[in-house]
PDB file of C-alpha atoms in Angstrom:
ATOM      1  CA  MET A   1     -25.448  37.701   1.774  1.00  0.00           C
ATOM      2  CA  ILE A   2     -25.529  34.970  -0.827  1.00  0.00           C
ATOM      3  CA  GLN A   3     -26.054  31.394   0.380  1.00  0.00           C
ATOM      4  CA  THR A   4     -23.343  29.176  -1.052  1.00  0.00           C
ATOM      5  CA  ASP A   5     -23.472  25.415  -1.403  1.00  0.00           C
ATOM      6  CA  PHE A   6     -19.830  24.868  -2.220  1.00  0.00           C
ATOM      7  CA  VAL A   7     -16.668  26.913  -1.872  1.00  0.00           C
ATOM      8  CA  LEU A   8     -13.824  26.519  -4.330  1.00  0.00           C
ATOM      9  CA  ASP A   9     -10.443  27.778  -3.268  1.00  0.00           C
ATOM     10  CA  ALA A  10      -8.637  29.056  -6.354  1.00  0.00           C
ATOM     11  CA  LYS A  11      -6.522  31.575  -4.471  1.00  0.00           C
ATOM     12  CA  GLY A  12      -3.020  32.058  -5.801  1.00  0.00           C
ATOM     13  CA  LEU A  13      -3.839  30.417  -9.110  1.00  0.00           C
ATOM     14  CA  ALA A  14      -3.238  32.146 -12.426  1.00  0.00           C
ATOM     15  CA  CYS A  15      -5.325  32.083 -15.594  1.00  0.00           C
ATOM     16  CA  PRO A  16      -6.694  29.712 -16.834  1.00  0.00           C
ATOM     17  CA  MET A  17      -6.676  27.670 -13.625  1.00  0.00           C
ATOM     18  CA  PRO A  18      -9.598  29.390 -11.857  1.00  0.00           C
ATOM     19  CA  ILE A  19     -11.790  28.620 -14.859  1.00  0.00           C
ATOM     20  CA  VAL A  20     -10.534  25.066 -15.178  1.00  0.00           C
ATOM     21  CA  LYS A  21     -11.166  24.446 -11.470  1.00  0.00           C
ATOM     22  CA  THR A  22     -14.573  26.090 -11.651  1.00  0.00           C
ATOM     23  CA  LYS A  23     -15.568  23.882 -14.531  1.00  0.00           C
ATOM     24  CA  LYS A  24     -14.588  20.798 -12.526  1.00  0.00           C
ATOM     25  CA  ALA A  25     -16.297  21.955  -9.338  1.00  0.00           C
ATOM     26  CA  MET A  26     -19.479  22.871 -11.165  1.00  0.00           C
ATOM     27  CA  LYS A  27     -19.905  19.293 -12.317  1.00  0.00           C
ATOM     28  CA  ASP A  28     -20.585  18.138  -8.762  1.00  0.00           C
ATOM     29  CA  LEU A  29     -23.237  20.723  -8.051  1.00  0.00           C
ATOM     30  CA  GLU A  30     -26.927  20.327  -8.662  1.00  0.00           C
ATOM     31  CA  ALA A  31     -28.853  22.761 -10.799  1.00  0.00           C
ATOM     32  CA  GLY A  32     -29.739  25.867  -8.841  1.00  0.00           C
ATOM     33  CA  GLN A  33     -26.937  25.456  -6.297  1.00  0.00           C
ATOM     34  CA  VAL A  34     -24.469  28.266  -5.800  1.00  0.00           C
ATOM     35  CA  LEU A  35     -20.711  27.937  -6.143  1.00  0.00           C
ATOM     36  CA  GLU A  36     -18.429  30.424  -4.473  1.00  0.00           C
ATOM     37  CA  ILE A  37     -15.038  30.778  -6.126  1.00  0.00           C
ATOM     38  CA  GLN A  38     -12.307  32.451  -4.132  1.00  0.00           C
ATOM     39  CA  ALA A  39      -9.585  33.755  -6.405  1.00  0.00           C
ATOM     40  CA  THR A  40      -6.771  36.243  -6.397  1.00  0.00           C
ATOM     41  CA  ASP A  41      -6.374  36.368 -10.186  1.00  0.00           C
ATOM     42  CA  LYS A  42      -7.690  39.814 -11.098  1.00  0.00           C
ATOM     43  CA  GLY A  43      -8.710  38.587 -14.530  1.00  0.00           C
ATOM     44  CA  SER A  44     -11.014  36.020 -12.997  1.00  0.00           C
ATOM     45  CA  THR A  45     -13.921  38.431 -12.687  1.00  0.00           C
ATOM     46  CA  ALA A  46     -14.218  39.030 -16.407  1.00  0.00           C
ATOM     47  CA  ASP A  47     -13.325  35.439 -17.231  1.00  0.00           C
ATOM     48  CA  LEU A  48     -15.926  33.922 -14.946  1.00  0.00           C
ATOM     49  CA  GLN A  49     -18.621  36.223 -16.230  1.00  0.00           C
ATOM     50  CA  ALA A  50     -17.843  35.218 -19.797  1.00  0.00           C
ATOM     51  CA  TRP A  51     -17.568  31.583 -18.819  1.00  0.00           C
ATOM     52  CA  ALA A  52     -20.900  31.628 -17.023  1.00  0.00           C
ATOM     53  CA  LYS A  53     -22.530  33.243 -20.005  1.00  0.00           C
ATOM     54  CA  SER A  54     -21.264  30.727 -22.524  1.00  0.00           C
ATOM     55  CA  SER A  55     -21.850  27.684 -20.346  1.00  0.00           C
ATOM     56  CA  GLY A  56     -25.358  28.593 -19.245  1.00  0.00           C
ATOM     57  CA  HIS A  57     -24.709  29.354 -15.594  1.00  0.00           C
ATOM     58  CA  GLU A  58     -25.784  32.499 -13.824  1.00  0.00           C
ATOM     59  CA  TYR A  59     -23.158  34.949 -12.592  1.00  0.00           C
ATOM     60  CA  LEU A  60     -24.498  36.376  -9.353  1.00  0.00           C
ATOM     61  CA  GLY A  61     -21.723  38.795  -8.545  1.00  0.00           C
ATOM     62  CA  THR A  62     -18.363  39.309  -6.933  1.00  0.00           C
ATOM     63  CA  GLU A  63     -17.373  40.511  -3.501  1.00  0.00           C
ATOM     64  CA  THR A  64     -13.898  41.781  -2.783  1.00  0.00           C
ATOM     65  CA  GLU A  65     -12.144  41.165   0.515  1.00  0.00           C
ATOM     66  CA  GLY A  66      -8.634  42.536   0.451  1.00  0.00           C
ATOM     67  CA  ASP A  67      -6.850  40.669  -2.333  1.00  0.00           C
ATOM     68  CA  VAL A  68      -9.424  37.917  -2.488  1.00  0.00           C
ATOM     69  CA  LEU A  69     -12.240  38.027  -4.993  1.00  0.00           C
ATOM     70  CA  ARG A  70     -15.270  35.969  -4.083  1.00  0.00           C
ATOM     71  CA  HIS A  71     -17.308  35.117  -7.153  1.00  0.00           C
ATOM     72  CA  PHE A  72     -20.741  33.578  -6.986  1.00  0.00           C
ATOM     73  CA  LEU A  73     -22.218  31.431  -9.726  1.00  0.00           C
ATOM     74  CA  ARG A  74     -25.527  29.601  -9.790  1.00  0.00           C
ATOM     75  CA  LYS A  75     -25.493  26.361 -11.705  1.00  0.00           C
ATOM     76  CA  ASP A  76     -27.636  26.393 -14.835  1.00  0.00           C
ATOM     77  CA  GLY A  77     -28.814  29.843 -13.846  1.00  0.00           C
ATOM     78  CA  ALA A  78     -32.380  30.930 -13.945  1.00  0.00           C
ATOM     79  CA  ASN A  79     -33.342  28.347 -16.556  1.00  0.00           C
ATOM     80  CA  ALA A  80     -33.174  25.508 -14.088  1.00  0.00           C
ATOM     81  CA  ALA A  81     -34.355  27.345 -11.004  1.00  0.00           C
ATOM     82  CA  ALA A  82     -37.599  28.371 -12.634  1.00  0.00           C
ATOM     83  CA  GLU A  83     -39.094  27.927 -16.049  1.00  0.00           C
ATOM     84  CA  PRO A  84     -39.097  31.278 -17.792  1.00  0.00           C
ATOM     85  CA  ALA A  85     -42.494  32.871 -17.679  1.00  0.00           C
ATOM     86  CA  VAL A  86     -44.515  32.903 -20.850  1.00  0.00           C
ATOM     87  CA  ILE A  87     -44.957  36.507 -21.860  1.00  0.00           C
ATOM     88  CA  PRO A  88     -48.067  37.206 -23.920  1.00  0.00           C
ATOM     89  CA  GLU A  89     -47.404  38.956 -27.192  1.00  0.00           C
ATOM     90  CA  ILE A  90     -49.202  41.490 -29.287  1.00  0.00           C
ATOM     91  CA  SER A  91     -48.465  42.042 -32.946  1.00  0.00           C
ATOM     92  CA  LEU A  92     -47.023  45.376 -33.864  1.00  0.00           C
ATOM     93  CA  GLU A  93     -50.011  45.947 -36.094  1.00  0.00           C
ATOM     94  CA  ASN A  94     -52.577  45.487 -33.321  1.00  0.00           C
ATOM     95  CA  PHE A  95     -50.420  47.481 -30.978  1.00  0.00           C
ATOM     96  CA  LYS A  96     -50.199  50.334 -33.479  1.00  0.00           C
ATOM     97  CA  GLU A  97     -53.979  50.398 -33.698  1.00  0.00           C
ATOM     98  CA  LYS A  98     -54.223  50.828 -29.932  1.00  0.00           C
ATOM     99  CA  VAL A  99     -51.651  53.608 -29.966  1.00  0.00           C
ATOM    100  CA  GLU A 100     -53.364  55.409 -32.808  1.00  0.00           C
ATOM    101  CA  ASN A 101     -56.792  55.054 -31.202  1.00  0.00           C
ATOM    102  CA  GLY A 102     -55.395  57.214 -28.445  1.00  0.00           C
ATOM    103  CA  GLU A 103     -55.711  54.514 -25.775  1.00  0.00           C
ATOM    104  CA  ASN A 104     -53.944  55.357 -22.577  1.00  0.00           C
ATOM    105  CA  LEU A 105     -51.109  52.815 -22.708  1.00  0.00           C
ATOM    106  CA  THR A 106     -48.081  52.313 -20.533  1.00  0.00           C
ATOM    107  CA  ILE A 107     -45.255  51.610 -22.965  1.00  0.00           C
ATOM    108  CA  LEU A 108     -41.795  50.574 -21.830  1.00  0.00           C
ATOM    109  CA  ASP A 109     -39.026  50.975 -24.418  1.00  0.00           C
ATOM    110  CA  VAL A 110     -35.976  48.890 -23.441  1.00  0.00           C
ATOM    111  CA  ARG A 111     -33.626  49.844 -26.277  1.00  0.00           C
ATOM    112  CA  GLU A 112     -30.372  51.695 -25.710  1.00  0.00           C
ATOM    113  CA  LEU A 113     -30.435  55.462 -25.246  1.00  0.00           C
ATOM    114  CA  ASP A 114     -29.241  56.327 -28.761  1.00  0.00           C
ATOM    115  CA  GLU A 115     -31.889  54.098 -30.336  1.00  0.00           C
ATOM    116  CA  TYR A 116     -34.534  55.625 -28.135  1.00  0.00           C
ATOM    117  CA  GLU A 117     -33.445  59.146 -28.931  1.00  0.00           C
ATOM    118  CA  GLU A 118     -33.481  58.454 -32.630  1.00  0.00           C
ATOM    119  CA  GLY A 119     -37.224  57.932 -32.421  1.00  0.00           C
ATOM    120  CA  HIS A 120     -39.728  56.450 -30.013  1.00  0.00           C
ATOM    121  CA  ILE A 121     -43.447  56.313 -29.495  1.00  0.00           C
ATOM    122  CA  ASN A 122     -44.761  59.400 -27.756  1.00  0.00           C
ATOM    123  CA  GLY A 123     -45.014  58.811 -24.033  1.00  0.00           C
ATOM    124  CA  ALA A 124     -42.896  55.644 -23.995  1.00  0.00           C
ATOM    125  CA  ILE A 125     -40.941  55.216 -20.796  1.00  0.00           C
ATOM    126  CA  HIS A 126     -37.279  54.481 -21.426  1.00  0.00           C
ATOM    127  CA  ILE A 127     -35.287  51.931 -19.401  1.00  0.00           C
ATOM    128  CA  PRO A 128     -32.561  50.106 -21.353  1.00  0.00           C
ATOM    129  CA  LEU A 129     -32.579  46.327 -20.922  1.00  0.00           C
ATOM    130  CA  GLY A 130     -29.431  46.325 -18.791  1.00  0.00           C
ATOM    131  CA  GLU A 131     -31.079  48.608 -16.220  1.00  0.00           C
ATOM    132  CA  VAL A 132     -34.511  47.008 -16.103  1.00  0.00           C
ATOM    133  CA  GLU A 133     -33.748  44.829 -13.102  1.00  0.00           C
ATOM    134  CA  GLN A 134     -32.684  47.779 -10.952  1.00  0.00           C
ATOM    135  CA  ARG A 135     -35.109  50.375 -12.240  1.00  0.00           C
ATOM    136  CA  SER A 136     -38.340  48.431 -12.670  1.00  0.00           C
ATOM    137  CA  GLY A 137     -39.526  50.017  -9.425  1.00  0.00           C
ATOM    138  CA  GLU A 138     -40.281  53.104 -11.485  1.00  0.00           C
ATOM    139  CA  LEU A 139     -43.269  51.170 -12.821  1.00  0.00           C
ATOM    140  CA  LYS A 140     -46.282  49.664 -11.073  1.00  0.00           C
ATOM    141  CA  LYS A 141     -46.452  45.895 -10.746  1.00  0.00           C
ATOM    142  CA  ASP A 142     -50.198  45.629 -11.311  1.00  0.00           C
ATOM    143  CA  GLU A 143     -50.297  47.928 -14.305  1.00  0.00           C
ATOM    144  CA  LEU A 144     -50.672  46.684 -17.886  1.00  0.00           C
ATOM    145  CA  ILE A 145     -47.324  47.371 -19.544  1.00  0.00           C
ATOM    146  CA  TYR A 146     -46.446  47.023 -23.214  1.00  0.00           C
ATOM    147  CA  VAL A 147     -42.748  46.240 -23.575  1.00  0.00           C
ATOM    148  CA  ILE A 148     -41.058  47.129 -26.834  1.00  0.00           C
ATOM    149  CA  CYS A 149     -37.548  47.124 -28.298  1.00  0.00           C
ATOM    150  CA  HIS A 150     -36.072  46.920 -31.795  1.00  0.00           C
ATOM    151  CA  SER A 151     -37.111  43.396 -32.794  1.00  0.00           C
ATOM    152  CA  GLY A 152     -38.980  41.890 -29.849  1.00  0.00           C
ATOM    153  CA  ARG A 153     -36.061  39.958 -28.402  1.00  0.00           C
ATOM    154  CA  ARG A 154     -34.771  42.381 -25.785  1.00  0.00           C
ATOM    155  CA  SER A 155     -38.313  43.259 -24.797  1.00  0.00           C
ATOM    156  CA  GLU A 156     -38.964  39.591 -24.106  1.00  0.00           C
ATOM    157  CA  LEU A 157     -35.884  39.366 -21.903  1.00  0.00           C
ATOM    158  CA  ALA A 158     -36.920  42.528 -20.093  1.00  0.00           C
ATOM    159  CA  ALA A 159     -40.417  41.151 -19.564  1.00  0.00           C
ATOM    160  CA  GLN A 160     -38.957  37.876 -18.245  1.00  0.00           C
ATOM    161  CA  THR A 161     -36.910  39.812 -15.734  1.00  0.00           C
ATOM    162  CA  MET A 162     -39.894  41.867 -14.664  1.00  0.00           C
ATOM    163  CA  ALA A 163     -42.198  38.840 -14.450  1.00  0.00           C
ATOM    164  CA  LYS A 164     -39.733  37.322 -11.985  1.00  0.00           C
ATOM    165  CA  GLN A 165     -39.904  40.521  -9.970  1.00  0.00           C
ATOM    166  CA  GLY A 166     -43.662  40.194  -9.714  1.00  0.00           C
ATOM    167  CA  PHE A 167     -44.992  42.284 -12.596  1.00  0.00           C
ATOM    168  CA  LYS A 168     -48.314  40.741 -13.487  1.00  0.00           C
ATOM    169  CA  HIS A 169     -49.493  42.243 -16.737  1.00  0.00           C
ATOM    170  CA  LEU A 170     -46.760  42.414 -19.308  1.00  0.00           C
ATOM    171  CA  ILE A 171     -47.251  42.257 -23.046  1.00  0.00           C
ATOM    172  CA  ASN A 172     -44.372  41.940 -25.471  1.00  0.00           C
ATOM    173  CA  VAL A 173     -44.729  43.862 -28.720  1.00  0.00           C
ATOM    174  CA  VAL A 174     -43.466  41.728 -31.636  1.00  0.00           C
ATOM    175  CA  PRO A 175     -41.654  42.757 -33.737  1.00  0.00           C
ATOM    176  CA  GLY A 176     -40.578  46.137 -32.429  1.00  0.00           C
ATOM    177  CA  MET A 177     -39.579  49.612 -33.505  1.00  0.00           C
ATOM    178  CA  ARG A 178     -37.676  48.155 -36.461  1.00  0.00           C
ATOM    179  CA  ASP A 179     -40.971  47.803 -38.337  1.00  0.00           C
ATOM    180  CA  TRP A 180     -42.863  50.662 -36.734  1.00  0.00           C
ATOM    181  CA  THR A 181     -44.451  52.898 -39.331  1.00  0.00           C
ATOM    182  CA  GLY A 182     -46.409  55.130 -36.990  1.00  0.00           C
ATOM    183  CA  LYS A 183     -45.408  58.457 -35.524  1.00  0.00           C
ATOM    184  CA  THR A 184     -42.295  58.825 -33.446  1.00  0.00           C
ATOM    185  CA  VAL A 185     -40.962  61.676 -31.389  1.00  0.00           C
TER     186      VAL A 185
ATOM    187  CA  MET B   1     -24.206  22.846 -30.094  1.00  0.00           C
ATOM    188  CA  SER B   2     -20.686  23.304 -28.883  1.00  0.00           C
ATOM    189  CA  THR B   3     -18.234  25.776 -30.280  1.00  0.00           C
ATOM    190  CA  LYS B   4     -15.139  24.456 -32.034  1.00  0.00           C
ATOM    191  CA  THR B   5     -11.723  25.978 -31.575  1.00  0.00           C
ATOM    192  CA  ALA B   6      -8.876  25.073 -33.918  1.00  0.00           C
ATOM    193  CA  ILE B   7      -5.344  26.055 -32.959  1.00  0.00           C
ATOM    194  CA  ILE B   8      -2.100  25.813 -34.905  1.00  0.00           C
ATOM    195  CA  ALA B   9       1.036  25.712 -32.759  1.00  0.00           C
ATOM    196  CA  ALA B  10       4.008  26.443 -34.963  1.00  0.00           C
ATOM    197  CA  ASN B  11       6.535  27.826 -32.485  1.00  0.00           C
ATOM    198  CA  GLY B  12       8.443  26.134 -29.724  1.00  0.00           C
ATOM    199  CA  GLY B  13       9.226  28.661 -27.009  1.00  0.00           C
ATOM    200  CA  LEU B  14       7.869  28.834 -23.500  1.00  0.00           C
ATOM    201  CA  PHE B  15       5.752  31.874 -24.283  1.00  0.00           C
ATOM    202  CA  ASP B  16       4.276  30.124 -27.286  1.00  0.00           C
ATOM    203  CA  ALA B  17       3.413  27.154 -25.121  1.00  0.00           C
ATOM    204  CA  TYR B  18       1.514  29.292 -22.646  1.00  0.00           C
ATOM    205  CA  LYS B  19      -0.394  31.046 -25.392  1.00  0.00           C
ATOM    206  CA  VAL B  20      -1.433  27.760 -26.909  1.00  0.00           C
ATOM    207  CA  PHE B  21      -2.299  25.828 -23.766  1.00  0.00           C
ATOM    208  CA  ASN B  22      -3.950  28.675 -21.855  1.00  0.00           C
ATOM    209  CA  ILE B  23      -6.364  29.298 -24.690  1.00  0.00           C
ATOM    210  CA  ALA B  24      -6.868  25.579 -25.243  1.00  0.00           C
ATOM    211  CA  THR B  25      -7.650  24.758 -21.618  1.00  0.00           C
ATOM    212  CA  ALA B  26      -9.846  27.805 -21.222  1.00  0.00           C
ATOM    213  CA  ALA B  27     -11.776  26.831 -24.345  1.00  0.00           C
ATOM    214  CA  ALA B  28     -12.110  23.233 -23.196  1.00  0.00           C
ATOM    215  CA  ALA B  29     -13.333  24.407 -19.805  1.00  0.00           C
ATOM    216  CA  THR B  30     -15.996  26.363 -21.649  1.00  0.00           C
ATOM    217  CA  ASP B  31     -17.224  23.156 -23.250  1.00  0.00           C
ATOM    218  CA  GLN B  32     -15.662  23.871 -26.586  1.00  0.00           C
ATOM    219  CA  GLU B  33     -14.300  21.155 -28.790  1.00  0.00           C
ATOM    220  CA  VAL B  34     -10.604  21.905 -29.196  1.00  0.00           C
ATOM    221  CA  ALA B  35      -7.918  20.532 -31.500  1.00  0.00           C
ATOM    222  CA  ILE B  36      -4.324  21.707 -31.700  1.00  0.00           C
ATOM    223  CA  PHE B  37      -2.142  21.007 -34.695  1.00  0.00           C
ATOM    224  CA  PHE B  38       1.534  20.955 -33.713  1.00  0.00           C
ATOM    225  CA  THR B  39       3.829  21.662 -36.599  1.00  0.00           C
ATOM    226  CA  PHE B  40       7.558  22.491 -36.947  1.00  0.00           C
ATOM    227  CA  GLU B  41       8.907  23.976 -33.708  1.00  0.00           C
ATOM    228  CA  GLY B  42       5.431  23.679 -32.298  1.00  0.00           C
ATOM    229  CA  LEU B  43       6.112  19.988 -31.808  1.00  0.00           C
ATOM    230  CA  ASN B  44       8.433  20.926 -28.933  1.00  0.00           C
ATOM    231  CA  LEU B  45       5.359  21.795 -26.916  1.00  0.00           C
ATOM    232  CA  ILE B  46       4.350  18.155 -26.660  1.00  0.00           C
ATOM    233  CA  HIS B  47       7.784  16.534 -26.908  1.00  0.00           C
ATOM    234  CA  LYS B  48       8.315  14.435 -23.758  1.00  0.00           C
ATOM    235  CA  GLU B  49      11.696  15.972 -22.987  1.00  0.00           C
ATOM    236  CA  ALA B  50      11.593  19.329 -24.710  1.00  0.00           C
ATOM    237  CA  TYR B  51       8.342  20.436 -23.107  1.00  0.00           C
ATOM    238  CA  GLN B  52       9.844  20.169 -19.610  1.00  0.00           C
ATOM    239  CA  GLN B  53      12.215  23.045 -20.274  1.00  0.00           C
ATOM    240  CA  LEU B  54      11.090  25.188 -23.119  1.00  0.00           C
ATOM    241  CA  PRO B  55      13.290  28.188 -23.788  1.00  0.00           C
ATOM    242  CA  MET B  56      12.342  31.743 -22.924  1.00  0.00           C
ATOM    243  CA  PRO B  57      12.797  34.184 -25.779  1.00  0.00           C
ATOM    244  CA  ALA B  58      16.332  35.608 -25.807  1.00  0.00           C
ATOM    245  CA  GLY B  59      16.643  38.541 -23.437  1.00  0.00           C
ATOM    246  CA  LYS B  60      13.431  37.692 -21.628  1.00  0.00           C
ATOM    247  CA  GLU B  61      14.892  35.195 -19.189  1.00  0.00           C
ATOM    248  CA  HIS B  62      14.161  37.520 -16.287  1.00  0.00           C
ATOM    249  CA  PHE B  63      10.481  36.664 -16.636  1.00  0.00           C
ATOM    250  CA  ALA B  64      11.193  33.272 -15.071  1.00  0.00           C
ATOM    251  CA  GLU B  65      10.717  34.853 -11.667  1.00  0.00           C
ATOM    252  CA  GLY B  66       7.418  36.371 -12.708  1.00  0.00           C
ATOM    253  CA  PHE B  67       6.118  32.984 -13.805  1.00  0.00           C
ATOM    254  CA  LYS B  68       7.013  31.560 -10.435  1.00  0.00           C
ATOM    255  CA  LYS B  69       5.491  34.464  -8.554  1.00  0.00           C
ATOM    256  CA  ALA B  70       2.242  34.391 -10.484  1.00  0.00           C
ATOM    257  CA  ASN B  71       1.942  30.693  -9.667  1.00  0.00           C
ATOM    258  CA  VAL B  72       1.449  29.826 -13.317  1.00  0.00           C
ATOM    259  CA  PRO B  73       1.092  26.083 -13.861  1.00  0.00           C
ATOM    260  CA  SER B  74       3.958  24.325 -15.619  1.00  0.00           C
ATOM    261  CA  ILE B  75       3.614  23.340 -19.251  1.00  0.00           C
ATOM    262  CA  PRO B  76       3.446  19.594 -18.471  1.00  0.00           C
ATOM    263  CA  GLU B  77       0.632  20.364 -16.016  1.00  0.00           C
ATOM    264  CA  LEU B  78      -1.251  22.369 -18.619  1.00  0.00           C
ATOM    265  CA  VAL B  79      -0.752  19.652 -21.207  1.00  0.00           C
ATOM    266  CA  GLY B  80      -2.123  17.065 -18.797  1.00  0.00           C
ATOM    267  CA  MET B  81      -5.080  19.238 -17.999  1.00  0.00           C
ATOM    268  CA  ALA B  82      -5.826  19.914 -21.640  1.00  0.00           C
ATOM    269  CA  GLN B  83      -5.788  16.222 -22.404  1.00  0.00           C
ATOM    270  CA  GLU B  84      -7.943  15.426 -19.412  1.00  0.00           C
ATOM    271  CA  MET B  85     -10.533  17.836 -20.720  1.00  0.00           C
ATOM    272  CA  GLY B  86     -10.531  16.203 -24.104  1.00  0.00           C
ATOM    273  CA  VAL B  87      -8.372  18.528 -26.182  1.00  0.00           C
ATOM    274  CA  THR B  88      -7.167  16.713 -29.290  1.00  0.00           C
ATOM    275  CA  PHE B  89      -3.449  16.956 -30.066  1.00  0.00           C
ATOM    276  CA  ILE B  90      -2.429  16.375 -33.663  1.00  0.00           C
ATOM    277  CA  GLY B  91       1.269  16.028 -34.434  1.00  0.00           C
ATOM    278  CA  CYS B  92       2.304  16.975 -37.948  1.00  0.00           C
ATOM    279  CA  GLN B  93       3.486  13.850 -39.732  1.00  0.00           C
ATOM    280  CA  MET B  94       5.583  15.731 -42.241  1.00  0.00           C
ATOM    281  CA  THR B  95       7.515  17.627 -39.564  1.00  0.00           C
ATOM    282  CA  MET B  96       8.084  14.431 -37.640  1.00  0.00           C
ATOM    283  CA  ASP B  97       9.503  12.795 -40.751  1.00  0.00           C
ATOM    284  CA  VAL B  98      11.758  15.752 -41.423  1.00  0.00           C
ATOM    285  CA  MET B  99      13.021  15.803 -37.854  1.00  0.00           C
ATOM    286  CA  GLY B 100      13.293  12.035 -37.599  1.00  0.00           C
ATOM    287  CA  LEU B 101      10.893  11.795 -34.669  1.00  0.00           C
ATOM    288  CA  GLU B 102       8.551   8.929 -33.845  1.00  0.00           C
ATOM    289  CA  LYS B 103       5.175   9.158 -32.130  1.00  0.00           C
ATOM    290  CA  ASP B 104       6.581   7.737 -28.883  1.00  0.00           C
ATOM    291  CA  ALA B 105       8.813  10.781 -28.470  1.00  0.00           C
ATOM    292  CA  PHE B 106       5.702  12.740 -27.637  1.00  0.00           C
ATOM    293  CA  VAL B 107       3.238  12.762 -24.757  1.00  0.00           C
ATOM    294  CA  ASP B 108       0.788   9.890 -24.817  1.00  0.00           C
ATOM    295  CA  GLY B 109      -2.520  10.173 -26.539  1.00  0.00           C
ATOM    296  CA  ILE B 110      -1.598  12.323 -29.509  1.00  0.00           C
ATOM    297  CA  GLU B 111      -2.838  11.738 -32.998  1.00  0.00           C
ATOM    298  CA  VAL B 112      -0.498  11.997 -35.912  1.00  0.00           C
ATOM    299  CA  GLY B 113      -1.771  13.384 -39.131  1.00  0.00           C
ATOM    300  CA  GLY B 114      -1.207  15.599 -42.089  1.00  0.00           C
ATOM    301  CA  ALA B 115      -2.530  19.009 -42.859  1.00  0.00           C
ATOM    302  CA  VAL B 116      -5.819  17.586 -44.048  1.00  0.00           C
ATOM    303  CA  THR B 117      -6.480  15.939 -40.688  1.00  0.00           C
ATOM    304  CA  PHE B 118      -6.362  19.365 -39.120  1.00  0.00           C
ATOM    305  CA  LEU B 119      -8.220  21.092 -41.923  1.00  0.00           C
ATOM    306  CA  GLU B 120     -11.027  18.598 -41.629  1.00  0.00           C
ATOM    307  CA  PHE B 121     -11.489  19.681 -38.039  1.00  0.00           C
ATOM    308  CA  ALA B 122     -10.866  23.356 -38.719  1.00  0.00           C
ATOM    309  CA  LYS B 123     -13.184  23.761 -41.677  1.00  0.00           C
ATOM    310  CA  ASP B 124     -16.211  24.410 -39.524  1.00  0.00           C
ATOM    311  CA  ALA B 125     -14.424  25.744 -36.462  1.00  0.00           C
ATOM    312  CA  ASP B 126     -15.820  28.892 -34.903  1.00  0.00           C
ATOM    313  CA  VAL B 127     -12.449  30.080 -33.699  1.00  0.00           C
ATOM    314  CA  THR B 128      -9.145  29.492 -35.454  1.00  0.00           C
ATOM    315  CA  LEU B 129      -5.878  30.657 -33.938  1.00  0.00           C
ATOM    316  CA  THR B 130      -2.251  30.436 -34.952  1.00  0.00           C
ATOM    317  CA  PHE B 131       0.618  30.710 -32.521  1.00  0.00           C
TER     318      PHE B 131
END
């Protein structure tokens, strides 16, 4: 159950009113507080997600009760609640050396399935960025994990997510597979 | 940096009004800078009298019930909300001259300008829409 600090009743209102009301209500909240928006507009789920994304708030989810959708948003999202962890980086070059020296590395590839299938480093574990939060349990929290993607951006986001979940030894490979010249499978 | 949305409203029906003001208020609520240029029939959308009872497209009058049922805000309400959130309304000077309308025929707080006034805003807009 999500703890809410403020409940906004937008039931019976049509687009764009739930968004307009949310925007107004959000102003009175403090960073990190959670706003619950009760709406009956079926489009509000997609709208609020998009709105949260573009205005820097965190969309926590939606619960449905009969006709009423209960949306939860955290003001200013994760940025305000906690500074993002600094993820150490390794250059692709140094990383390649380690791979080619035959070191026993745990490599997490967070690209999409088609990118992964097109070519990845032998032994790399595949969890696309969107699934990292749910599936990180497949990895060990105290293990040294090299996170890689196409350019280094998604891998950083994935590492941020995992750091929040308590993974202690994450290294972001920068850039990523885009510039990889070594062997792939 | 905020996103800019530039909208041209060139038609004067009720459906047109909803298209224009729904997008405009949604954009403003998303912290975008929004300007709407009202030209030709589009001026009806901010005309003090006309905007109270904008016509439905011919043959679509039966949608009136649907609007009521869906609890859609009225156009004057949407206009007020848009203005409250800082949406800029620009009335087209040339159209006003042609139609013999003065600025006070329109809702308060509009700017009146020519095409260049709008273009100046729209030249670096991220989203440009015409209705």
